Coordinates of C-alpha atoms in Angstrom, one line a residue:
X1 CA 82.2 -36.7 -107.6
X2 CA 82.6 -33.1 -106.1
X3 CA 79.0 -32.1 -106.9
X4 CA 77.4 -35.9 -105.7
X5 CA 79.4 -35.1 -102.2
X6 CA 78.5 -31.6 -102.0
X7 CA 75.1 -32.6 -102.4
X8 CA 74.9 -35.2 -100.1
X9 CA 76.5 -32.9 -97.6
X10 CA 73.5 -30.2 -98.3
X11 CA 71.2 -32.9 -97.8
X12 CA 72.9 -34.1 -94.3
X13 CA 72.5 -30.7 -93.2
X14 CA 69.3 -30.4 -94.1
X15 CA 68.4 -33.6 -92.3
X16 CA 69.7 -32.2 -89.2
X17 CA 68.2 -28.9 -89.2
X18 CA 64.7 -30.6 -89.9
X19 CA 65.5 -33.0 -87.4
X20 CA 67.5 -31.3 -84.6
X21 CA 67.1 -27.7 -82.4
X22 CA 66.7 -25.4 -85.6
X23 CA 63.2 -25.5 -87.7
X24 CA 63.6 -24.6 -91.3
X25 CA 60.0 -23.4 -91.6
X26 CA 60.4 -21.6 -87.9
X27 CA 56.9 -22.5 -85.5
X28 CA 55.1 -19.1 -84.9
X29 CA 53.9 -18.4 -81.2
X30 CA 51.0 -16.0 -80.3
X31 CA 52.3 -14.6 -77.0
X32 CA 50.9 -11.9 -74.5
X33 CA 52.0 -8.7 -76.5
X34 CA 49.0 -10.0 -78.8
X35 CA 51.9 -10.7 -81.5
X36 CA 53.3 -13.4 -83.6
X37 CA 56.8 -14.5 -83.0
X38 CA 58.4 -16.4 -85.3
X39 CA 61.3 -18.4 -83.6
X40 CA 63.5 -20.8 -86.2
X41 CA 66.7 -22.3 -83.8
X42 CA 65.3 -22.7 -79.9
X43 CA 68.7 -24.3 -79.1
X44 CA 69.9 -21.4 -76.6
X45 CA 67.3 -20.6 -73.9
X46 CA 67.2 -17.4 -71.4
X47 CA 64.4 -18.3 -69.4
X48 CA 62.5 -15.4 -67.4
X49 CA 60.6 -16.7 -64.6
X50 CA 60.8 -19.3 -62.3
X51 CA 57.5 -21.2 -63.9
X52 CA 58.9 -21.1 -67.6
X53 CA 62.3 -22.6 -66.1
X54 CA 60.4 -25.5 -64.3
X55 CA 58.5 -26.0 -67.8
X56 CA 61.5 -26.2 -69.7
X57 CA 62.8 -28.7 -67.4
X58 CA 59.6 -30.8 -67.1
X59 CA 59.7 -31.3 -71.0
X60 CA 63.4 -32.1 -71.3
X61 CA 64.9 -29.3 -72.1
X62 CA 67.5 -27.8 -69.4
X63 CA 70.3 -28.8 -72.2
X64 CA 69.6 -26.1 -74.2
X65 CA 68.9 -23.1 -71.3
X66 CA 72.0 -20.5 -71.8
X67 CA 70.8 -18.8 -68.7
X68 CA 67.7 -18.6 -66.3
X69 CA 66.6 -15.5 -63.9
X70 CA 67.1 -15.5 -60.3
X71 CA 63.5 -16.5 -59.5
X72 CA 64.0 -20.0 -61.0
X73 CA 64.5 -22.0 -58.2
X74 CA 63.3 -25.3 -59.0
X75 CA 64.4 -27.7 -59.9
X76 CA 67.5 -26.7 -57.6
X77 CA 70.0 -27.2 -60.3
X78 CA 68.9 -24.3 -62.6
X79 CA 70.1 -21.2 -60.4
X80 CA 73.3 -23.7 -59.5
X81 CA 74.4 -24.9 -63.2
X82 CA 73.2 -21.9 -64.9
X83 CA 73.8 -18.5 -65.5
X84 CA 71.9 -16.2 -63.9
X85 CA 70.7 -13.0 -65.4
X86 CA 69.4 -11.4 -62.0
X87 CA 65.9 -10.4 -61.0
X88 CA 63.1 -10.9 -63.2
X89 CA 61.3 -7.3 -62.9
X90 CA 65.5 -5.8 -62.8
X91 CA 66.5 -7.1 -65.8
X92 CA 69.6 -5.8 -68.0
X93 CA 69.7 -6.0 -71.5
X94 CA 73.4 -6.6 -71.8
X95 CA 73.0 -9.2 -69.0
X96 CA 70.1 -11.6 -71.3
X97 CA 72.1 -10.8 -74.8
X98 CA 75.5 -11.2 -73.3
X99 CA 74.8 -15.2 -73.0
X100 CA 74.0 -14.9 -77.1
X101 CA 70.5 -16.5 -76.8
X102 CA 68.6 -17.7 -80.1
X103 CA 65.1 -17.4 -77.9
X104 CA 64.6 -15.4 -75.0
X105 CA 61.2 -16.6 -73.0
X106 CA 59.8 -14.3 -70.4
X107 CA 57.2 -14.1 -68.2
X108 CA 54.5 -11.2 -68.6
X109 CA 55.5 -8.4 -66.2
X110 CA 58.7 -8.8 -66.9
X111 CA 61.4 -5.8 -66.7
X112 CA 61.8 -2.8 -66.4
X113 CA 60.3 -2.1 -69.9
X114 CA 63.3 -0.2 -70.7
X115 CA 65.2 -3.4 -70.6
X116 CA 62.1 -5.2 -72.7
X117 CA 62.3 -2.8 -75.1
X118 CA 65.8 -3.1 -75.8
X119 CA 65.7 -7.0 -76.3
X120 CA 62.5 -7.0 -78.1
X121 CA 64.3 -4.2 -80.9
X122 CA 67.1 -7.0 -80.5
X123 CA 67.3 -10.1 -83.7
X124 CA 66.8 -12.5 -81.0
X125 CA 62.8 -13.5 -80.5
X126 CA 61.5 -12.9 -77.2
X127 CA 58.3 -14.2 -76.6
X128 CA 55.8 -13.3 -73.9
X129 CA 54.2 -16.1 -71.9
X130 CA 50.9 -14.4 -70.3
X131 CA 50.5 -15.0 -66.6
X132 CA 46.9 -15.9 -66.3
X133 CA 46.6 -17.1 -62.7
X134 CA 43.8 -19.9 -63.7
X135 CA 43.6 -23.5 -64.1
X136 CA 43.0 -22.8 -67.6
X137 CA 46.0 -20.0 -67.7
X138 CA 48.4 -22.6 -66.2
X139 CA 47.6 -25.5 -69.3
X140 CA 47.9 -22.6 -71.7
X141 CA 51.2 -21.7 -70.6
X142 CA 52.8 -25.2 -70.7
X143 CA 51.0 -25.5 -74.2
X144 CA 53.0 -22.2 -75.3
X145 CA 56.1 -23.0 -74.3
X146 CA 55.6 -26.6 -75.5
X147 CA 54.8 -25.1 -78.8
X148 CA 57.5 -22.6 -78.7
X149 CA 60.2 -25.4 -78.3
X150 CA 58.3 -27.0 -81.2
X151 CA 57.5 -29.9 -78.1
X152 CA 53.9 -30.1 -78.9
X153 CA 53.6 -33.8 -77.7
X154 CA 56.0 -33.3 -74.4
X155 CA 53.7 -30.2 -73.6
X156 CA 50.4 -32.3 -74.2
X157 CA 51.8 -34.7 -72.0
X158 CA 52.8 -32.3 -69.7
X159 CA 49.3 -30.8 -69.6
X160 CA 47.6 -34.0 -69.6
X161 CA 49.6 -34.7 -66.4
X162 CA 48.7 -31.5 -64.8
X163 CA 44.9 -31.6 -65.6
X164 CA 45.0 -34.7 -63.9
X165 CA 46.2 -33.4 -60.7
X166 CA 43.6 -30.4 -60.9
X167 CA 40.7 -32.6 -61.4
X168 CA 42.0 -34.6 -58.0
X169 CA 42.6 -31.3 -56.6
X170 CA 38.9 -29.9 -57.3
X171 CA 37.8 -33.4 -55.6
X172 CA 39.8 -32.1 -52.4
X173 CA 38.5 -29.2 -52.5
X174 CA 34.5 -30.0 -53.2
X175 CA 35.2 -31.6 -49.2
X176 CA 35.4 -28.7 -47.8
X177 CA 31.9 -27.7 -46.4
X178 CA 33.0 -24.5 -44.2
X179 CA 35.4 -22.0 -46.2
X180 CA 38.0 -20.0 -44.1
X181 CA 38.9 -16.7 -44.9
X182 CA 42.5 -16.2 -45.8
X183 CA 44.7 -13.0 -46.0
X184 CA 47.6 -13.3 -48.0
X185 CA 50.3 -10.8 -46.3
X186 CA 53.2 -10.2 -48.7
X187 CA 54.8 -8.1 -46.3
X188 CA 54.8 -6.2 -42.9
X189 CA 56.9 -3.5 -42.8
X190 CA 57.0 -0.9 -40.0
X191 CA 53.3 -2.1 -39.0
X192 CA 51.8 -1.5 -42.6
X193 CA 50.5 -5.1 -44.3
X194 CA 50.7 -5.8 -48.3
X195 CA 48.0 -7.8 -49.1
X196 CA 47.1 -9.6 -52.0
X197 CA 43.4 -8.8 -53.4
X198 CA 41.9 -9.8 -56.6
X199 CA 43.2 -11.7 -59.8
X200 CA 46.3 -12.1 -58.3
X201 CA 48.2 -15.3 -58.0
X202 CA 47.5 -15.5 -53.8
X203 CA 44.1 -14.9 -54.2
X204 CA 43.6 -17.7 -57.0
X205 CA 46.1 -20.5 -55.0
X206 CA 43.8 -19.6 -51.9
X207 CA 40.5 -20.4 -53.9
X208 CA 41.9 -23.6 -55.6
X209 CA 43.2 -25.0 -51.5
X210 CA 39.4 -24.2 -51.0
X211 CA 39.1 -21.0 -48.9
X212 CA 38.4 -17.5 -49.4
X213 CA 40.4 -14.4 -49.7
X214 CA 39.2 -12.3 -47.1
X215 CA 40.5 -9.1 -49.2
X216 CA 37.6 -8.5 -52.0
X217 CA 37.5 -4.5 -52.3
X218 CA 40.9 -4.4 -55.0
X219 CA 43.0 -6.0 -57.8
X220 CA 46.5 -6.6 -57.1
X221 CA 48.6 -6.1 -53.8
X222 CA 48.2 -3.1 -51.8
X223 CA 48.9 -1.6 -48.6
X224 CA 46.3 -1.7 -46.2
X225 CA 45.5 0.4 -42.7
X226 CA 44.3 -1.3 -39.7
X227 CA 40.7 -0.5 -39.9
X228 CA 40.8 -2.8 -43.5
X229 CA 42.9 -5.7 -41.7
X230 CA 39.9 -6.0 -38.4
X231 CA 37.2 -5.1 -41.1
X232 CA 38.5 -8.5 -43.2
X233 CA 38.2 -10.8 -40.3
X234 CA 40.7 -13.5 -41.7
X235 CA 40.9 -16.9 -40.3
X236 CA 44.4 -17.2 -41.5
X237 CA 47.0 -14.9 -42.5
X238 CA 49.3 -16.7 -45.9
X239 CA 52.4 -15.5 -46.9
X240 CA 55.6 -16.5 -48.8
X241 CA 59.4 -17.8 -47.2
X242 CA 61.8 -14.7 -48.4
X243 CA 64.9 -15.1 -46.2
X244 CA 65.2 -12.3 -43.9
X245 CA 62.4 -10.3 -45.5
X246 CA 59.9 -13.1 -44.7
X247 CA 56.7 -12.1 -42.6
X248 CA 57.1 -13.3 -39.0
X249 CA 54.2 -15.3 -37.2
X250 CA 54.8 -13.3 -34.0
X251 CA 55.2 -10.2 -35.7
X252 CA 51.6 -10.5 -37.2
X253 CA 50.2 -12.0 -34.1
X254 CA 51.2 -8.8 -31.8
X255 CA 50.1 -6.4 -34.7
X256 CA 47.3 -4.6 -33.5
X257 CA 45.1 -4.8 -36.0
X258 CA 45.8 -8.6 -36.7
X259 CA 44.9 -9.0 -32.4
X260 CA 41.4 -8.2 -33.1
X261 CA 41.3 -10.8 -35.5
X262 CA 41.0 -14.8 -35.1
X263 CA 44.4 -15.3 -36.6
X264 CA 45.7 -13.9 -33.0
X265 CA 43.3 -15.7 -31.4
X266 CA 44.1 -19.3 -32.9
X267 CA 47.4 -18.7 -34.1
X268 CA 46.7 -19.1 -37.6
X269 CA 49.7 -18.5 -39.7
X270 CA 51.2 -20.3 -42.6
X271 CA 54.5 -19.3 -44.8
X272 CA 55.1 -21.4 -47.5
X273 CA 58.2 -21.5 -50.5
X274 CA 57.1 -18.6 -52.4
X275 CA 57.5 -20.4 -56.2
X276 CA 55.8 -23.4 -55.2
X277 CA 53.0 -21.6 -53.6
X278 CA 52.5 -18.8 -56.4
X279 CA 54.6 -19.9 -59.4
X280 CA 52.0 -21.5 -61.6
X281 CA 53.9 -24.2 -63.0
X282 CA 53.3 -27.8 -63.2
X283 CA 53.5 -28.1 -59.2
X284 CA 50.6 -26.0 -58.7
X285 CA 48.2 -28.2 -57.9
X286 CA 50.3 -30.0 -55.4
X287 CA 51.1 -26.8 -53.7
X288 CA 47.1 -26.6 -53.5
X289 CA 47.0 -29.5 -51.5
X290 CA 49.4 -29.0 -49.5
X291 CA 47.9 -25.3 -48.4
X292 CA 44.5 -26.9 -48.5
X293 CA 45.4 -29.2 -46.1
X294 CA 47.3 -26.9 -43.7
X295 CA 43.9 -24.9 -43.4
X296 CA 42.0 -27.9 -42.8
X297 CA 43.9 -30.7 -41.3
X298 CA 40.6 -32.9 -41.3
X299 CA 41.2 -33.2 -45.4
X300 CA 44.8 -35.3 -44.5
X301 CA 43.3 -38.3 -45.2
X302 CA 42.1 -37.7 -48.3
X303 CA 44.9 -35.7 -49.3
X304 CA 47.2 -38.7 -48.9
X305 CA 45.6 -40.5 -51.9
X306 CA 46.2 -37.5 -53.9
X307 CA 49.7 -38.3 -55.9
X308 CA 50.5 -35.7 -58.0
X309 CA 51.0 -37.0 -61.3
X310 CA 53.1 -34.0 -62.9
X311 CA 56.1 -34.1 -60.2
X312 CA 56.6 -38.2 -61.7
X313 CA 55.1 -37.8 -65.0
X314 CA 57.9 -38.2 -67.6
X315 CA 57.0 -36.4 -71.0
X316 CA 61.0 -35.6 -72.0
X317 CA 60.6 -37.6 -75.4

């Protein structure tokens, strides 16, 4: 009798573990380090960057998040209900393995490799999600954190969902006949601009709202003199909401450089919530949309038949 229940108890358990958070055979994840991760229990998540949190949410999955980085701001309730391990590229390693996390999924660039290389000697798996800032890299990244959770069919959903919005969104955007040029302004500190040049996340949200970036000459942000700003000639300068650190209108229309330009000229300046606009999670295409039509209010109309199916879809099951 002994052995029947202690058999039937083994087999219970193993029911469970086949059918629950932990995966007997473990699901193996390619991730951005070029390596294969083998994760066997995703039922305790830190989640690094604001984009993987709004994933894990979109697929159901905010239950099992142990703790989330201060860049996850939506939905509102991750940075109020959990823990938060501080600053993505200001990470500690005692911060992420104090909350005794079975997964830890981060976003490429993550930090400072000190840290990384602490949690990635660690037992726990820590999985790189490259940041690709593409249409494509956005779908991949849902797809590997999908897969990850071992959530293949809530991430296709997800996906499906998304791909939907960005084939409405490239409709939008083949309406626009007259491109503006756009200078995405990070910050303006004592008089000297950051702005965003190539493969960067500003400069592929500006293409995908239909404009230009008016910064061609580098990759990444940089600071810029006054001779690069006039030489530019943006339309419109674009930056990000960052409390008291947040770019000014006035400030850039009285810059000197920025006077010569026809963003002084027509007032031309647009701030907009810094995840939404440059996260590249599932709202992305809606934040395209929105930017697109704040450049060219003569798309409204259209716009408003644009109903972004990934903020309603519901692919937790």
């Amino acid at each position: 009798m002994t052995t029947c229940r202690t058999l039937a108890l083994s087999a219970a358990v193993g029911c469970f573990l086949l059918g629950g958070t932990a995966l007997a055979a473990g699901i193996t994840v390619h991730d951005a380090r070029n390596r294969d991760v083998t994760i066997s229990d995703p039922a305790r998540i830190v989640s690094i960057g604001g984009a993987i949190t709004e994933i894990l949410y979109a697929l159901g999955f905010e239950d099992r998040l142990a703790g989330v980085d201060s860049t996850s701001f939506y939905p509102p309730a991750a940075l109020r209900d959990k823990p938060n391990v501080g600053y993505m590229r200001q990470l500690s390693a005692e911060g992420v393995l104090g909350l005794n996390p079975s997964l830890v999924l981060a976003v490429q660039g993550s930090g400072p490799k000190e840290t990384m290389d602490v949690l990635e000697a660690a037992k726990v798996p820590l999985v790189l999600v490259p940041e690709t800032f593409s249409e494509a890299g956005l779908i991949d990244k849902i797809k590997l954190v999908g897969h990850a959770m071992g959530a293949d069919k809530r991430a296709e959903c997800l996906t499906a969902a998304v791909a939907g919005d960005l084939a409405q969104l490239r409709e939008l955007r083949a309406k626009v006949t007259k491109p503006v040029r756009v200078m995405f302004v990070m910050s303006l500190l004592n008089g000297r601009a950051m702005a965003a040049g190539q493969k960067t996340a500003a400069n592929e949200i500006i293409a995908m709202a239909g404009a230009v970036n008016a910064i061609d000459g580098y990759e990444g942000y940089k600071i810029i003199n006054d001779e690069a700003i006039v030489a530019a000639k943006p339309d419109v300068v674009l930056s990000i909401q960052r409390g008291k650190d947040s770019v000014a209108a006035e400030a850039v229309y009285v810059h000197p450089a920025f006077a010569l330009t026809p963003v002084a000229a027509n007032k031309t300046f647009i701030s907009m919530e810094g995840l939404y606009l440059l996260g590249f999670g599932p709202r992305t295409a809606a934040a395209a949309r929105d930017l697109s039509v704040k450049l060219y209010p003569a798309l409204a109309p259209q716009a408003e038949k644009f109903k972004p199916a990934a903020l309603t879809a519901d692919c937790r099951q």
